[in-house]
Coordinates of C-alpha atoms in Angstrom, one line a residue:
Chain A
M239 CA -10.6 28.1 -17.5
S240 CA -8.3 25.3 -16.4
D241 CA -9.2 23.1 -19.4
A242 CA -8.4 25.9 -21.8
V243 CA -4.9 26.1 -20.2
A244 CA -4.5 22.4 -20.7
E245 CA -5.5 22.7 -24.3
A246 CA -3.1 25.5 -24.8
A247 CA -0.3 23.4 -23.3
V248 CA -1.1 20.5 -25.5
V249 CA -1.1 22.7 -28.6
Y250 CA 2.2 24.2 -27.5
L251 CA 3.7 20.7 -27.0
L252 CA 2.6 19.6 -30.4
L253 CA 4.1 22.7 -32.0
T254 CA 7.5 22.1 -30.3
I255 CA 7.6 18.5 -31.3
F256 CA 6.8 19.4 -34.9
S257 CA 9.4 22.2 -35.0
V258 CA 12.1 19.8 -33.7
H259 CA 11.3 17.4 -36.4
R260 CA 11.2 20.0 -39.1
S261 CA 14.3 21.8 -38.1
N262 CA 16.4 18.7 -37.6
G263 CA 15.0 16.7 -40.4
K264 CA 16.7 13.6 -39.1
F265 CA 15.6 11.4 -36.3
T266 CA 19.1 11.0 -34.9
K267 CA 19.2 14.7 -34.2
V268 CA 16.1 14.4 -32.1
T269 CA 17.9 11.9 -29.9
N270 CA 20.7 14.3 -29.6
V271 CA 18.3 16.8 -28.3
L272 CA 17.0 14.3 -25.7
T273 CA 20.4 13.4 -24.4
Q274 CA 21.2 17.0 -23.3
P275 CA 21.7 17.1 -19.5
R276 CA 19.0 19.7 -18.9
P277 CA 16.5 18.0 -16.6
I278 CA 12.9 17.5 -17.6
R279 CA 10.3 19.2 -15.5
L280 CA 7.6 17.1 -13.8
K281 CA 4.6 19.1 -12.8
G282 CA 1.4 18.1 -11.1
R283 CA -1.8 19.8 -12.0
S284 CA -5.4 18.8 -11.3
F285 CA -8.4 19.4 -13.5
L286 CA -12.0 18.9 -13.0
A287 CA -13.2 16.5 -15.6
L288 CA -16.6 15.5 -16.6
A289 CA -17.2 11.7 -16.2
L290 CA -19.5 10.0 -18.6
S291 CA -20.8 6.6 -17.5
P292 CA -22.3 4.9 -20.6
E293 CA -24.9 2.2 -20.2
L294 CA -25.7 -0.8 -22.4
P295 CA -27.2 -0.9 -25.0
F296 CA -25.1 2.0 -26.3
E297 CA -27.7 3.0 -29.0
D298 CA -30.2 4.0 -26.3
W299 CA -27.6 5.7 -24.2
L300 CA -26.3 7.7 -27.2
A301 CA -29.8 8.7 -28.1
R302 CA -30.2 10.1 -24.6
L303 CA -26.9 11.8 -25.0
D304 CA -28.0 13.3 -28.3
D305 CA -31.1 14.5 -26.5
L306 CA -29.0 16.2 -23.9
A307 CA -26.7 17.7 -26.5
A308 CA -29.6 19.0 -28.5
R309 CA -30.7 21.1 -25.6
S310 CA -27.3 22.7 -25.3
A311 CA -25.0 22.6 -28.3
G312 CA -21.4 22.7 -27.2
F313 CA -22.0 21.4 -23.7
F314 CA -19.1 19.0 -24.1
L315 CA -16.9 21.4 -26.1
R316 CA -13.6 22.3 -24.5
R317 CA -14.4 20.2 -21.4
P318 CA -12.1 17.4 -20.4
V319 CA -14.3 14.2 -20.5
V320 CA -13.4 10.9 -18.8
L321 CA -15.3 7.8 -19.8
D322 CA -16.2 5.5 -16.8
I323 CA -16.8 2.0 -18.1
D324 CA -16.5 0.2 -14.8
G325 CA -18.7 -2.9 -14.8
L326 CA -19.5 -2.8 -18.5
D327 CA -19.0 -6.1 -20.3
I328 CA -17.6 -4.9 -23.7
D329 CA -14.7 -5.8 -25.9
R330 CA -12.1 -3.6 -27.5
N331 CA -14.1 -3.2 -30.8
E332 CA -17.2 -2.1 -29.0
L333 CA -15.2 0.4 -27.0
R334 CA -13.6 1.7 -30.2
E335 CA -17.0 2.0 -31.8
L336 CA -18.3 3.9 -28.8
L337 CA -15.4 6.3 -28.9
S338 CA -15.9 7.0 -32.6
Q339 CA -19.6 7.5 -32.0
L340 CA -18.7 10.0 -29.3
G341 CA -16.1 11.6 -31.5
Q342 CA -18.8 12.2 -34.2
R343 CA -20.7 14.1 -31.5
N344 CA -17.6 16.2 -30.7
V345 CA -17.1 14.5 -27.4
R346 CA -13.4 13.9 -27.0
I347 CA -12.4 11.4 -24.4
M348 CA -9.1 12.2 -22.5
G349 CA -9.0 9.0 -20.5
I350 CA -10.9 5.9 -19.6
E351 CA -11.7 4.9 -16.0
G352 CA -12.5 1.4 -14.8
A353 CA -11.3 -0.5 -17.9
R354 CA -9.4 -3.8 -17.8
P355 CA -5.8 -3.2 -18.9
S356 CA -6.3 -5.7 -21.7
L357 CA -9.1 -3.6 -23.1
L358 CA -6.9 -0.6 -23.7
G359 CA -4.4 -0.3 -26.5
S360 CA -2.0 2.4 -27.6
D361 CA -4.5 3.8 -30.0
L362 CA -7.1 4.3 -27.2
P363 CA -7.2 7.0 -24.5
P364 CA -5.0 6.1 -21.5
A365 CA -6.4 4.5 -18.3
M366 CA -7.2 6.8 -15.4
T367 CA -7.4 5.7 -11.8
D368 CA -8.0 7.1 -8.3
G369 CA -10.6 9.7 -9.4
R370 CA -12.1 11.5 -6.6
P371 CA -15.8 12.4 -6.8
A372 CA -16.6 16.1 -7.2
S373 CA -19.9 18.0 -7.3
D374 CA -22.1 17.0 -10.2
F375 CA -22.1 19.0 -13.4
E376 CA -25.4 20.7 -13.9
P377 CA -26.9 19.1 -17.1
P378 CA -28.3 21.6 -19.5
S379 CA -32.0 22.2 -18.9
A380 CA -34.7 22.7 -21.5
S381 CA -34.3 26.5 -21.2
T382 CA -31.8 28.6 -23.1
E383 CA -28.1 28.3 -23.1
Q384 CA -27.6 31.4 -21.2
T385 CA -28.9 29.9 -18.0
V386 CA -26.6 27.0 -18.5
E387 CA -23.6 29.2 -18.7
Q388 CA -24.9 31.1 -15.7
H389 CA -25.1 27.8 -13.8
A390 CA -21.6 27.0 -14.8
E391 CA -20.4 30.3 -13.7
E392 CA -22.2 30.1 -10.4
E393 CA -20.7 26.7 -9.8
A394 CA -17.2 28.0 -10.6
V395 CA -17.6 30.9 -8.2
E396 CA -18.8 28.5 -5.5
E397 CA -15.9 26.2 -6.0
T398 CA -13.2 28.8 -5.7
A399 CA -14.9 30.2 -2.7
I400 CA -14.8 26.8 -1.0
Q401 CA -11.2 26.3 -2.0
T402 CA -10.0 29.6 -0.5
V403 CA -11.8 28.8 2.7
Q404 CA -10.1 25.4 2.9
A405 CA -6.7 27.0 2.2
R406 CA -7.2 29.4 5.0
A407 CA -8.4 26.8 7.5
I408 CA -5.6 24.2 6.7
P409 CA -2.5 26.1 5.6
S410 CA -0.3 23.0 6.4
M411 CA -0.7 19.3 6.9
I412 CA 0.9 17.7 9.9
V413 CA 1.3 13.9 10.0
T414 CA 2.4 12.4 13.3
E415 CA 2.9 8.9 12.1
P416 CA 5.5 7.4 9.7
V417 CA 4.5 7.3 6.0
R418 CA 4.5 3.7 5.1
S419 CA 5.6 2.0 1.9
G420 CA 2.8 2.2 -0.7
Q421 CA 1.2 5.2 1.0
S422 CA 1.0 8.6 -0.8
L423 CA 0.5 11.9 1.0
F424 CA -1.0 14.4 -1.5
F425 CA -1.4 18.0 -0.3
P426 CA -1.4 20.5 -3.1
E427 CA -2.7 23.3 -0.8
G428 CA 0.5 23.9 1.2
D429 CA 3.2 22.5 3.4
V430 CA 3.5 19.0 4.7
T431 CA 5.2 18.1 8.0
V432 CA 5.9 14.5 8.9
I433 CA 6.9 13.7 12.4
G434 CA 8.4 10.3 11.6
S435 CA 10.0 8.7 8.6
V436 CA 8.9 8.3 5.0
A437 CA 9.5 4.7 3.9
S438 CA 11.0 3.4 0.8
G439 CA 8.2 3.1 -1.7
A440 CA 6.1 5.9 -0.1
E441 CA 5.7 9.4 -1.4
V442 CA 4.9 12.9 -0.2
V443 CA 3.6 15.4 -2.7
A444 CA 3.0 19.0 -1.5
G445 CA 2.2 22.3 -3.1
G446 CA 4.5 23.9 -0.6
S447 CA 7.5 22.8 1.4
I448 CA 8.1 19.4 2.9
H449 CA 9.5 18.8 6.4
I450 CA 10.5 15.3 7.4
Y451 CA 11.4 14.9 11.1
G452 CA 12.8 11.4 10.5
T453 CA 14.5 9.6 7.6
L454 CA 13.3 10.3 4.1
R455 CA 13.7 7.0 2.2
G456 CA 10.9 7.4 -0.3
R457 CA 10.0 10.3 -2.6
A458 CA 9.4 13.9 -1.8
L459 CA 7.9 16.3 -4.4
A460 CA 7.6 19.8 -3.1
G461 CA 6.1 22.9 -4.9
T462 CA 4.3 20.7 -7.4
T463 CA 1.7 23.5 -8.1
G464 CA 4.4 25.7 -9.5
N465 CA 6.1 27.0 -6.4
A466 CA 9.8 27.3 -7.1
S467 CA 10.5 28.7 -3.6
A468 CA 9.3 25.5 -1.9
R469 CA 12.0 23.5 -0.1
I470 CA 12.5 20.0 1.3
F471 CA 13.9 19.5 4.8
C472 CA 14.7 16.1 6.3
R473 CA 16.6 14.9 9.3
K474 CA 18.2 12.0 7.4
L475 CA 18.4 11.8 3.6
E476 CA 18.1 8.3 2.1
A477 CA 15.6 9.4 -0.6
E478 CA 14.8 7.6 -3.8
L479 CA 13.7 10.8 -5.5
I480 CA 13.4 14.5 -4.6
A481 CA 11.7 17.2 -6.7
I482 CA 10.9 20.9 -6.4
D483 CA 8.6 22.6 -8.9
G484 CA 9.1 19.7 -11.3
F485 CA 12.9 19.7 -11.2
Y486 CA 14.0 16.4 -9.8
K487 CA 17.0 14.4 -8.6
T488 CA 17.1 10.6 -8.2
A489 CA 19.2 8.9 -5.6
E490 CA 22.0 8.3 -8.2
D491 CA 22.3 12.0 -8.9
M492 CA 22.7 13.0 -5.3
E493 CA 26.0 13.7 -3.8
P494 CA 27.0 10.5 -2.0
D495 CA 28.4 12.4 1.1
L496 CA 24.9 13.9 1.7
R497 CA 23.4 10.4 2.3
G498 CA 22.4 9.9 5.9
Q499 CA 22.8 13.6 6.6
A500 CA 20.3 16.2 7.8
V501 CA 19.8 18.2 4.6
H502 CA 17.6 20.9 3.0
I503 CA 17.0 21.0 -0.7
W504 CA 16.0 24.1 -2.7
L505 CA 15.9 25.4 -6.2
E506 CA 18.3 27.9 -7.7
G507 CA 17.1 28.8 -11.2
E508 CA 16.7 25.3 -12.7
T509 CA 19.2 23.5 -10.5
V510 CA 18.3 21.5 -7.4
K511 CA 20.7 22.4 -4.6
T512 CA 21.3 20.5 -1.5
G513 CA 23.0 21.5 1.7
T514 CA 23.5 20.1 5.2
L515 CA 21.6 21.4 8.1
G516 CA 23.1 22.3 11.5
Chain B
M48 CA -14.0 -11.8 24.9
G49 CA -10.7 -13.3 23.8
K50 CA -8.0 -11.4 21.9
V51 CA -7.8 -11.7 18.1
V52 CA -4.2 -11.7 16.9
V53 CA -3.2 -11.7 13.2
I54 CA 0.2 -13.0 12.2
T55 CA 1.1 -11.2 9.0
S56 CA 4.1 -10.1 6.9
G57 CA 3.3 -9.3 3.3
K58 CA 6.2 -11.4 2.1
G59 CA 6.0 -15.1 1.9
G60 CA 8.4 -17.6 3.5
V61 CA 9.3 -15.4 6.5
G62 CA 7.8 -17.7 9.1
K63 CA 4.1 -16.7 9.6
T64 CA 2.9 -20.2 9.9
T65 CA 5.8 -21.4 12.1
T66 CA 5.0 -18.4 14.3
S67 CA 1.3 -19.0 14.4
A68 CA 1.8 -22.6 15.6
A69 CA 4.7 -21.8 18.0
L70 CA 3.0 -18.9 19.7
G71 CA -0.4 -20.7 19.8
A72 CA 1.2 -23.7 21.5
A73 CA 3.3 -21.5 23.8
L74 CA 0.2 -19.6 25.0
A75 CA -1.8 -22.9 25.3
Q76 CA 0.9 -24.5 27.4
G77 CA 0.4 -21.7 29.9
G78 CA -3.2 -22.9 30.3
E79 CA -4.9 -20.4 28.1
K80 CA -7.5 -21.5 25.6
V81 CA -6.1 -20.9 22.1
V82 CA -7.4 -21.4 18.5
V83 CA -5.1 -21.0 15.5
V84 CA -7.0 -20.2 12.3
D85 CA -5.5 -20.8 8.8
F86 CA -6.5 -18.1 6.3
D87 CA -4.3 -19.4 3.5
V88 CA -7.2 -20.9 1.5
G89 CA -5.7 -23.0 -1.3
L90 CA -2.2 -23.2 0.1
R91 CA -2.8 -24.4 3.6
N92 CA 0.2 -25.4 5.7
L93 CA -0.8 -24.8 9.3
D94 CA -2.4 -28.3 9.6
L95 CA 1.0 -29.8 8.7
V96 CA 3.0 -27.8 11.1
M97 CA 0.5 -28.6 13.8
G98 CA 0.6 -32.3 12.9
A99 CA -3.2 -32.5 12.3
E100 CA -3.2 -32.9 8.5
R101 CA -5.0 -36.3 8.7
R102 CA -7.6 -35.1 11.1
V103 CA -9.1 -32.3 9.0
V104 CA -12.7 -33.1 8.1
Y105 CA -14.3 -29.6 7.9
D106 CA -12.5 -26.3 7.4
L107 CA -13.0 -22.5 7.6
V108 CA -14.7 -22.3 4.2
N109 CA -17.2 -25.1 5.2
V110 CA -18.1 -23.1 8.3
I111 CA -18.5 -19.8 6.4
Q112 CA -20.6 -21.5 3.7
G113 CA -22.8 -23.0 6.4
E114 CA -21.9 -26.6 5.5
A115 CA -20.5 -27.4 9.0
K116 CA -20.9 -26.1 12.5
L117 CA -17.9 -24.3 14.0
A118 CA -17.6 -27.0 16.8
Q119 CA -17.4 -29.7 14.1
A120 CA -14.5 -27.9 12.3
L121 CA -12.4 -27.2 15.3
I122 CA -9.6 -29.8 15.8
R123 CA -8.2 -30.3 19.3
D124 CA -4.5 -30.8 19.6
K125 CA -3.5 -34.2 20.9
R126 CA -0.6 -32.9 23.1
V127 CA -2.0 -29.7 24.6
E128 CA -5.7 -29.9 25.3
T129 CA -6.4 -26.1 25.3
L130 CA -5.0 -25.8 21.7
Y131 CA -7.3 -25.9 18.7
L132 CA -6.9 -25.6 15.0
L133 CA -9.3 -24.3 12.4
A134 CA -7.9 -25.4 9.0
A135 CA -8.1 -23.6 5.7
S136 CA -9.7 -25.3 2.7
Q137 CA -7.1 -26.7 0.3
T138 CA -9.6 -27.3 -2.6
R139 CA -11.9 -24.2 -2.5
D140 CA -11.2 -20.9 -4.0
K141 CA -10.3 -18.0 -1.7
D142 CA -13.3 -16.0 -3.0
N143 CA -15.3 -18.2 -0.7
L144 CA -14.1 -16.2 2.2
T145 CA -16.7 -13.5 2.5
P146 CA -16.3 -10.5 4.9
E147 CA -19.6 -11.3 6.6
G148 CA -18.7 -15.0 7.0
V149 CA -15.3 -14.2 8.4
E150 CA -16.7 -11.7 10.8
K151 CA -19.2 -14.2 12.1
V152 CA -16.6 -17.0 12.6
I153 CA -14.1 -14.6 14.3
S154 CA -16.6 -13.2 16.7
A155 CA -17.8 -16.7 17.6
L156 CA -14.3 -17.8 18.2
A157 CA -13.4 -14.7 20.3
G158 CA -16.4 -15.5 22.5
A159 CA -15.2 -19.0 23.2
F160 CA -11.3 -18.7 23.3
D161 CA -8.8 -16.5 25.2
W162 CA -6.7 -16.1 22.0
V163 CA -7.7 -16.3 18.4
I164 CA -4.6 -16.5 16.2
C165 CA -5.1 -15.8 12.5
D166 CA -2.4 -17.1 10.2
S167 CA -2.5 -14.7 7.3
P168 CA -1.5 -15.7 3.7
A169 CA 1.3 -13.8 2.1
G170 CA 0.5 -10.8 -0.1
I171 CA -2.0 -8.0 0.3
E172 CA -5.0 -9.6 -1.4
R173 CA -8.3 -10.7 -0.1
G174 CA -7.1 -13.5 2.2
A175 CA -4.6 -11.3 3.9
T176 CA -6.9 -8.3 4.3
L177 CA -9.7 -10.5 5.7
A178 CA -7.3 -12.2 8.1
M179 CA -6.3 -8.8 9.6
R180 CA -9.7 -7.1 9.3
H181 CA -11.1 -8.1 12.8
A182 CA -7.8 -8.3 14.7
D183 CA -7.1 -6.5 18.0
I184 CA -3.4 -7.1 17.8
A185 CA -1.1 -7.6 14.8
I186 CA 2.2 -9.4 14.9
V187 CA 4.3 -8.4 11.9
V188 CA 6.8 -11.2 11.1
T189 CA 9.9 -9.8 9.4
N190 CA 13.2 -11.2 8.3
P191 CA 16.2 -8.9 8.6
E192 CA 16.6 -8.2 4.9
V193 CA 15.4 -5.2 2.8
S194 CA 12.6 -6.7 0.8
S195 CA 10.9 -8.3 3.8
V196 CA 11.2 -5.0 5.7
R197 CA 9.7 -3.0 2.9
D198 CA 6.8 -5.5 2.6
S199 CA 6.2 -5.3 6.3
D200 CA 6.1 -1.6 6.1
R201 CA 3.4 -1.8 3.5
I202 CA 1.4 -4.2 5.7
I203 CA 1.7 -1.9 8.7
G204 CA 0.2 0.8 6.4
L205 CA -2.7 -1.5 5.6
L206 CA -3.2 -2.4 9.3
D207 CA -3.5 1.3 10.0
S208 CA -6.1 1.9 7.3
K209 CA -8.0 -1.2 6.2
T210 CA -8.9 -2.9 9.5
M211 CA -12.0 -2.5 11.6
K212 CA -10.0 -0.9 14.4
A213 CA -8.6 1.7 12.0
E214 CA -12.0 2.4 10.5
N215 CA -13.5 2.9 14.0
G216 CA -10.7 5.4 14.6
E217 CA -8.9 3.2 17.1
R218 CA -5.3 2.2 17.1
M219 CA -4.3 -1.3 16.2
E220 CA -1.7 -2.7 18.6
K221 CA 1.2 -3.8 16.5
H222 CA 4.3 -5.8 17.3
L223 CA 7.4 -6.7 15.3
L224 CA 8.7 -10.3 15.4
L225 CA 12.1 -10.6 13.8
T226 CA 12.5 -14.2 12.6
R227 CA 15.3 -16.2 11.0
Y228 CA 17.9 -14.0 12.7
D229 CA 21.3 -15.4 12.1
P230 CA 23.9 -14.0 14.6
S231 CA 26.9 -15.0 12.5
R232 CA 25.6 -13.4 9.3
A233 CA 24.6 -10.3 11.3
E234 CA 28.1 -10.0 12.6
R235 CA 29.5 -10.2 9.1
G236 CA 27.1 -7.4 8.0
D237 CA 25.2 -9.7 5.6
M238 CA 21.8 -8.9 7.3
L239 CA 20.1 -5.7 8.4
K240 CA 20.8 -4.9 12.1
V241 CA 18.0 -5.1 14.6
D242 CA 18.2 -1.4 15.2
D243 CA 18.0 -0.6 11.5
V244 CA 14.8 -2.7 11.2
L245 CA 13.3 -1.1 14.3
E246 CA 14.1 2.3 13.0
I247 CA 12.5 1.7 9.6
L248 CA 9.4 0.0 10.9
S249 CA 9.1 1.9 14.2
I250 CA 6.8 -0.5 16.0
P251 CA 7.7 -2.2 19.3
L252 CA 9.7 -5.4 19.2
L253 CA 8.0 -8.6 20.5
G254 CA 11.0 -10.9 20.1
I255 CA 13.9 -12.1 17.9
I256 CA 13.7 -15.7 16.8
P257 CA 17.1 -17.1 15.8
E258 CA 17.5 -19.0 12.5
S259 CA 17.7 -22.7 13.5
M260 CA 17.5 -26.2 12.2
D261 CA 15.2 -26.9 15.1
V262 CA 12.4 -25.1 13.2
L263 CA 12.7 -27.3 10.2
K264 CA 13.0 -30.4 12.4
A265 CA 9.9 -29.5 14.3
S266 CA 7.7 -28.9 11.2
N267 CA 9.0 -32.2 9.7
V268 CA 7.6 -34.1 12.7
G269 CA 4.4 -32.0 12.6
A270 CA 4.9 -30.2 15.9
P271 CA 5.0 -26.5 16.7
V272 CA 8.6 -25.6 17.6
T273 CA 7.5 -24.8 21.2
L274 CA 6.2 -28.4 21.6
A275 CA 8.9 -30.3 19.7
D276 CA 11.8 -29.3 21.9
D277 CA 10.9 -26.6 24.5
A278 CA 14.6 -26.1 25.4
S279 CA 15.7 -25.2 21.8
A280 CA 16.8 -21.6 21.1
P281 CA 13.8 -20.8 18.8
A282 CA 11.4 -22.4 21.3
R283 CA 12.7 -20.3 24.2
A284 CA 12.5 -17.2 22.0
Y285 CA 8.9 -18.0 21.2
F286 CA 8.0 -18.6 24.9
D287 CA 9.5 -15.2 25.7
A288 CA 7.5 -13.6 22.9
A289 CA 4.3 -15.2 24.1
R290 CA 4.9 -13.8 27.6
R291 CA 5.6 -10.3 26.2
L292 CA 2.3 -10.7 24.2
K293 CA 0.5 -11.3 27.5
G294 CA 2.0 -8.0 28.8
E295 CA 5.0 -9.3 30.9
P296 CA 7.9 -6.9 30.7
I297 CA 10.8 -9.2 29.6
P298 CA 13.8 -7.5 28.0
V299 CA 14.6 -8.6 24.5
T300 CA 18.0 -10.1 24.0
I301 CA 19.7 -10.1 20.6
P302 CA 20.9 -13.7 19.8
G303 CA 24.7 -13.9 19.8
E304 CA 25.3 -10.8 21.8
K305 CA 25.3 -12.5 25.3
R306 CA 28.0 -14.9 24.2
G307 CA 30.5 -16.0 26.9
F308 CA 34.3 -16.0 26.8
F309 CA 34.6 -19.1 24.7
G310 CA 31.8 -18.1 22.4
K311 CA 33.7 -14.8 21.7
I312 CA 36.9 -16.6 20.8
F313 CA 35.1 -19.0 18.5
G314 CA 33.0 -16.2 17.0
R315 CA 36.1 -14.3 16.1
K316 CA 37.7 -17.3 14.6
A317 CA 34.7 -18.2 12.5
A318 CA 34.6 -14.7 11.2

């Protein structure tokens, strides 16, 4: 389901870019479009991707992959696939060759995990980090495709069930310690309350609202899962960046007289509004 | 079991090595058995500040690699007989520090000494994380300026997540030591105020060490500042910090604020 949405979004994006090019004809006009003051939306979304860990020699591994694909045509179709090459001693040409081999098998790689930065170029899929392990995908068995799909469906049902249970058990996250520089609090399920300060270089990302009972010096991103009614509250505003549902404001865009004040931040249409508290 | 203290900061040049030597010497002068351990493999300095650079035969890496016994590598200070140094290796690579090896050495030292003071290298890489890993107490050395404060904040985050104490679900005891504090610059507003630093880092204050030529003088003669001139302002501040570390409730004074009548007049004129 979710990957279909992603694909749709990508297609939409491509279409818009193309149309901009076509309608304007000139590159300069494209820059004009970009300089318009309308803010860009930053949204967070998480997908479950399938991680492939190839082994050397690649010929043998690809043969085993072919064997798997033969049992279930289309197993990789429309699935986001990440290539995990951690610990593999290969150069860029070998990686490129592997990617084209996978491409011939209709396995499209959306990102590469565990690669040295020098290994990746602009023509290769981007690097991915901080992946969290999820339950294993059920590999297609020797039996018919139908059972595979059933498996997948069962799995999907199971996952949503778990997620709802979690959401009910933990509607909000409460942190009683300061969030230190370099730390990132990520809670897409709901609200985050911090009893303490959020340091410069730290960030809080929440699906719901964010409450900081201290000074907000880092970044706060509320409503990242598409919740426009989420708000940010803090006792003292010194933030580097604030965002609600993808609409953001950097420190430079904020009213200078709000700095150091107790404020709340909300979204009105597509504008980020700020007001003092108390 | 003795207490394992890590002296850490994230940023370089803030006074970790000076602090390790000064606090070590201050505690040892009170009769406690102290060892200071240099974790800065490849860029060791503690032996110079302690004035023992010509007496290093074996070092931490030799002990970890099993090339020397711990007793052979410990260097006893010539001035205070309960003060010992375990030097870092200047020639070896820092990859020679293994987690198992460090654990063995630290627990052996903690069994034989009252205080094991680990001088952490700058940064958040292997050397720094291994130095803090087995600590009971952390002293975060910070200068009153923004980049040092932010790096310290990062280090406090690591102390709360990457140490044995944190992994066992316990709380690491953390103290802030504000060093190179310059009262005249603070008065002019060129430095962060003590309250601002405390508000950002929100850990208890162990002491404030004033910026002083005495620190440079002491390291040039190869003596911890608390041994070189125990009446100097930084030495007195370190002695107080050492007593607070032992749990004595001594109020912290901000240098320059207890100035007398003449001091006030001169202070105003200078500003």
